[in-house]
Amino acid sequence: MLEIWGRKTSSNVQALMWCVGELGLAYRRYDIGHRFGGNDTPEFLAMNPNGTIPVLRDDKCEPMWETGAILRYLAASYGNEDFWPIEARRRIKIDQWAEWSKLNIAANFTAPIFWRVVRTAAKERDEQAITQALQTLHKFLLIANNQLEQHPYIAGKAFTLADIQFGHLLYRYFDIAIERENLSALERYYQRLQQREAFVEHVMVSYEELRVI
């Protein structure tokens, strides 16, 4: 039984929970962070000195933190050969897209765009900064779109860990009130993700409690 600390409205927790759902793992999740608090207590900081979520404990292992590291642990421990190959030469194709997604999609969407659109009051929004951030993000989404024109999934023909690192932000990207470029392959990919039960359950989660009016 996995134990997971983190609120369901955290995008990082959503990535973890989507992975757990895809792998069919039993879990118990505790609401921590944002309106729930609890991530600055001595007990939580003993598990993760950064005070960030998610944190995962698998059976009697030491608590784990940093989403990417947790995802790779789960993939290596419970994933099949398509999801996370044992052979390094096959695995690198997945890992490079996973890392690329974290550095170029998550970093250029969550704080520069989502926080400015949803977690900032309308009267305080910097529309010019949002526009510039969208231009930066779209450069990377175009790379993803080109990849998805050639393959059904971001790292190739099979659904892999890279799709979780990349795809877990697409619900918010397509849902919030922003201008989006016409990237047809990306849109088709997003439609495929919506057919996955674990994506719907753990990623397509309301973020209204985060909204600042």
XYZ file of C-alpha atoms in Angstrom:
213
model
C 0.000 0.000 0.000
C 1.390 3.370 -1.065
C 1.014 6.359 1.216
C 0.858 9.721 -0.538
C 0.882 13.171 1.009
C -0.509 15.960 -1.167
C -3.770 17.681 -2.124
C -5.497 16.543 -5.306
C -5.474 20.076 -6.793
C -1.667 20.154 -6.989
C -0.461 19.528 -10.544
C 2.535 17.592 -9.222
C 0.273 15.401 -7.106
C -1.949 14.906 -10.156
C 1.004 13.611 -12.149
C 1.839 11.171 -9.368
C -1.767 10.039 -8.912
C -2.214 9.565 -12.666
C 0.857 7.313 -12.665
C -0.462 5.373 -9.668
C -3.797 4.962 -11.438
C -2.228 3.780 -14.690
C -0.152 1.212 -12.805
C -3.169 0.022 -10.815
C -1.498 0.491 -7.432
C -3.322 0.576 -4.107
C -2.813 3.802 -2.169
C -3.905 6.009 0.680
C -3.649 9.771 0.053
C -3.622 12.506 2.694
C -4.666 16.076 1.898
C -1.665 18.299 2.614
C -0.820 21.806 1.413
C -2.706 24.970 0.347
C -5.973 25.257 2.328
C -5.223 22.019 4.186
C -1.822 23.155 5.479
C 0.281 20.587 7.279
C 3.349 20.823 5.069
C 5.241 22.977 7.573
C 4.850 20.701 10.583
C 7.869 18.986 12.145
C 6.379 15.621 11.166
C 6.070 16.525 7.505
C 9.428 18.296 7.341
C 11.023 15.157 8.756
C 9.814 13.386 5.610
C 10.597 16.231 3.201
C 12.758 19.117 4.473
C 11.575 21.255 1.552
C 7.996 21.227 2.786
C 6.696 20.494 -0.720
C 4.273 17.947 -2.095
C 3.945 15.199 -3.094
C 5.679 12.834 -0.720
C 5.370 9.084 -1.169
C 6.166 6.156 1.055
C 6.088 2.646 -0.375
C 5.664 0.025 2.347
C 8.538 0.510 4.789
C 10.823 2.503 2.489
C 12.063 5.943 3.417
C 9.708 8.764 2.330
C 10.410 10.013 -1.208
C 10.081 13.546 -2.564
C 10.526 15.381 -5.892
C 7.845 14.356 -8.361
C 10.135 13.267 -11.200
C 12.172 11.036 -8.910
C 9.008 9.478 -7.450
C 7.594 8.827 -10.910
C 10.766 7.118 -12.062
C 10.769 5.005 -8.901
C 7.207 3.847 -9.537
C 7.908 3.237 -13.216
C 11.010 1.174 -12.452
C 9.293 -0.752 -9.651
C 5.900 -1.411 -11.193
C 5.860 -0.396 -14.867
C 6.039 -2.733 -17.836
C 8.638 -2.710 -20.610
C 6.696 -0.234 -22.720
C 6.072 2.173 -19.876
C 9.676 2.187 -18.581
C 12.116 -0.213 -20.327
C 14.895 -1.909 -18.429
C 17.349 -1.446 -21.286
C 18.992 1.966 -21.034
C 18.988 2.600 -24.794
C 15.216 2.152 -24.962
C 14.582 3.971 -21.706
C 16.514 7.110 -22.683
C 13.996 7.876 -25.445
C 11.297 8.072 -22.791
C 13.401 9.761 -20.134
C 14.540 12.553 -22.443
C 10.937 13.496 -23.288
C 9.971 13.268 -19.625
C 12.822 15.574 -18.639
C 12.098 17.891 -21.578
C 8.488 18.152 -20.468
C 9.433 19.113 -16.928
C 11.975 21.719 -18.003
C 10.088 23.247 -20.921
C 6.363 22.618 -20.490
C 5.771 22.579 -16.739
C 8.260 25.367 -16.050
C 6.797 27.584 -18.769
C 3.142 26.933 -17.960
C 2.463 26.573 -14.244
C 3.937 29.737 -12.737
C 4.203 32.013 -15.802
C 0.688 31.283 -17.118
C -1.581 29.266 -14.806
C -0.687 31.239 -11.693
C -1.039 34.551 -13.523
C -4.405 33.625 -15.050
C -6.036 31.614 -12.248
C -4.191 32.390 -9.036
C -3.945 36.151 -9.540
C -6.815 38.606 -9.152
C -8.010 40.044 -12.473
C -7.100 43.599 -11.499
C -3.542 42.525 -10.697
C -2.836 40.396 -13.781
C 0.055 41.351 -16.019
C -1.476 40.679 -19.422
C 1.740 41.522 -21.257
C 3.660 38.995 -19.161
C 0.990 36.376 -19.856
C 1.211 37.031 -23.595
C 4.992 36.743 -23.559
C 4.804 33.554 -21.495
C 2.327 32.047 -23.963
C 4.671 32.833 -26.837
C 7.481 31.015 -25.036
C 5.299 28.036 -24.174
C 3.935 27.736 -27.700
C 7.448 27.366 -29.103
C 7.821 24.205 -27.058
C 4.279 23.001 -27.714
C 5.069 23.236 -31.413
C 7.958 20.811 -30.856
C 5.549 18.462 -29.086
C 2.991 18.883 -31.853
C 5.591 17.954 -34.478
C 6.491 14.857 -32.474
C 2.827 13.915 -32.095
C 2.250 14.249 -35.837
C 4.633 11.303 -36.219
C 3.706 9.240 -33.150
C 0.537 8.633 -31.118
C 2.370 9.336 -27.865
C 5.065 11.810 -26.921
C 7.917 9.278 -26.858
C 6.704 6.988 -29.624
C 4.041 4.376 -30.269
C 3.341 3.377 -26.649
C 1.995 5.224 -23.619
C 4.919 5.821 -21.268
C 6.065 7.771 -18.238
C 6.880 10.668 -20.581
C 3.174 11.083 -21.343
C 2.482 11.608 -17.657
C 5.209 14.232 -17.319
C 3.984 15.981 -20.459
C 0.252 15.361 -20.472
C -0.699 16.075 -16.868
C -0.825 19.835 -17.557
C -2.929 19.676 -20.700
C -6.290 19.694 -18.914
C -5.464 23.065 -17.404
C -3.860 24.335 -20.591
C -6.975 23.603 -22.652
C -9.404 24.674 -19.921
C -8.201 28.094 -18.772
C -9.092 31.323 -20.569
C -6.054 31.928 -22.775
C -5.351 32.241 -26.480
C -4.118 28.980 -27.927
C -2.508 28.296 -31.274
C -4.022 25.695 -33.582
C -1.938 22.604 -32.876
C -4.068 19.810 -34.291
C -1.826 16.881 -33.335
C -1.644 18.128 -29.756
C -5.428 18.457 -29.640
C -5.893 14.914 -30.938
C -3.403 13.679 -28.349
C -5.317 15.451 -25.588
C -8.510 13.794 -26.795
C -6.793 10.395 -26.551
C -5.698 11.131 -23.001
C -9.290 11.898 -22.072
C -10.149 8.305 -22.954
C -7.874 7.089 -20.157
C -9.779 6.472 -16.920
C -6.878 7.419 -14.654
C -6.390 10.725 -16.504
C -10.026 11.674 -16.051
C -10.035 10.710 -12.381
C -6.772 12.244 -11.249
C -5.968 15.039 -13.727
C -9.302 16.463 -14.829
C -9.850 17.851 -11.343
C -11.498 21.193 -10.637
C -9.041 23.957 -9.728
C -11.703 26.418 -8.618
C -10.468 26.399 -5.026
C -7.201 27.871 -6.340
C -8.864 30.706 -8.251
C -8.405 34.266 -7.067
C -11.136 36.659 -8.198
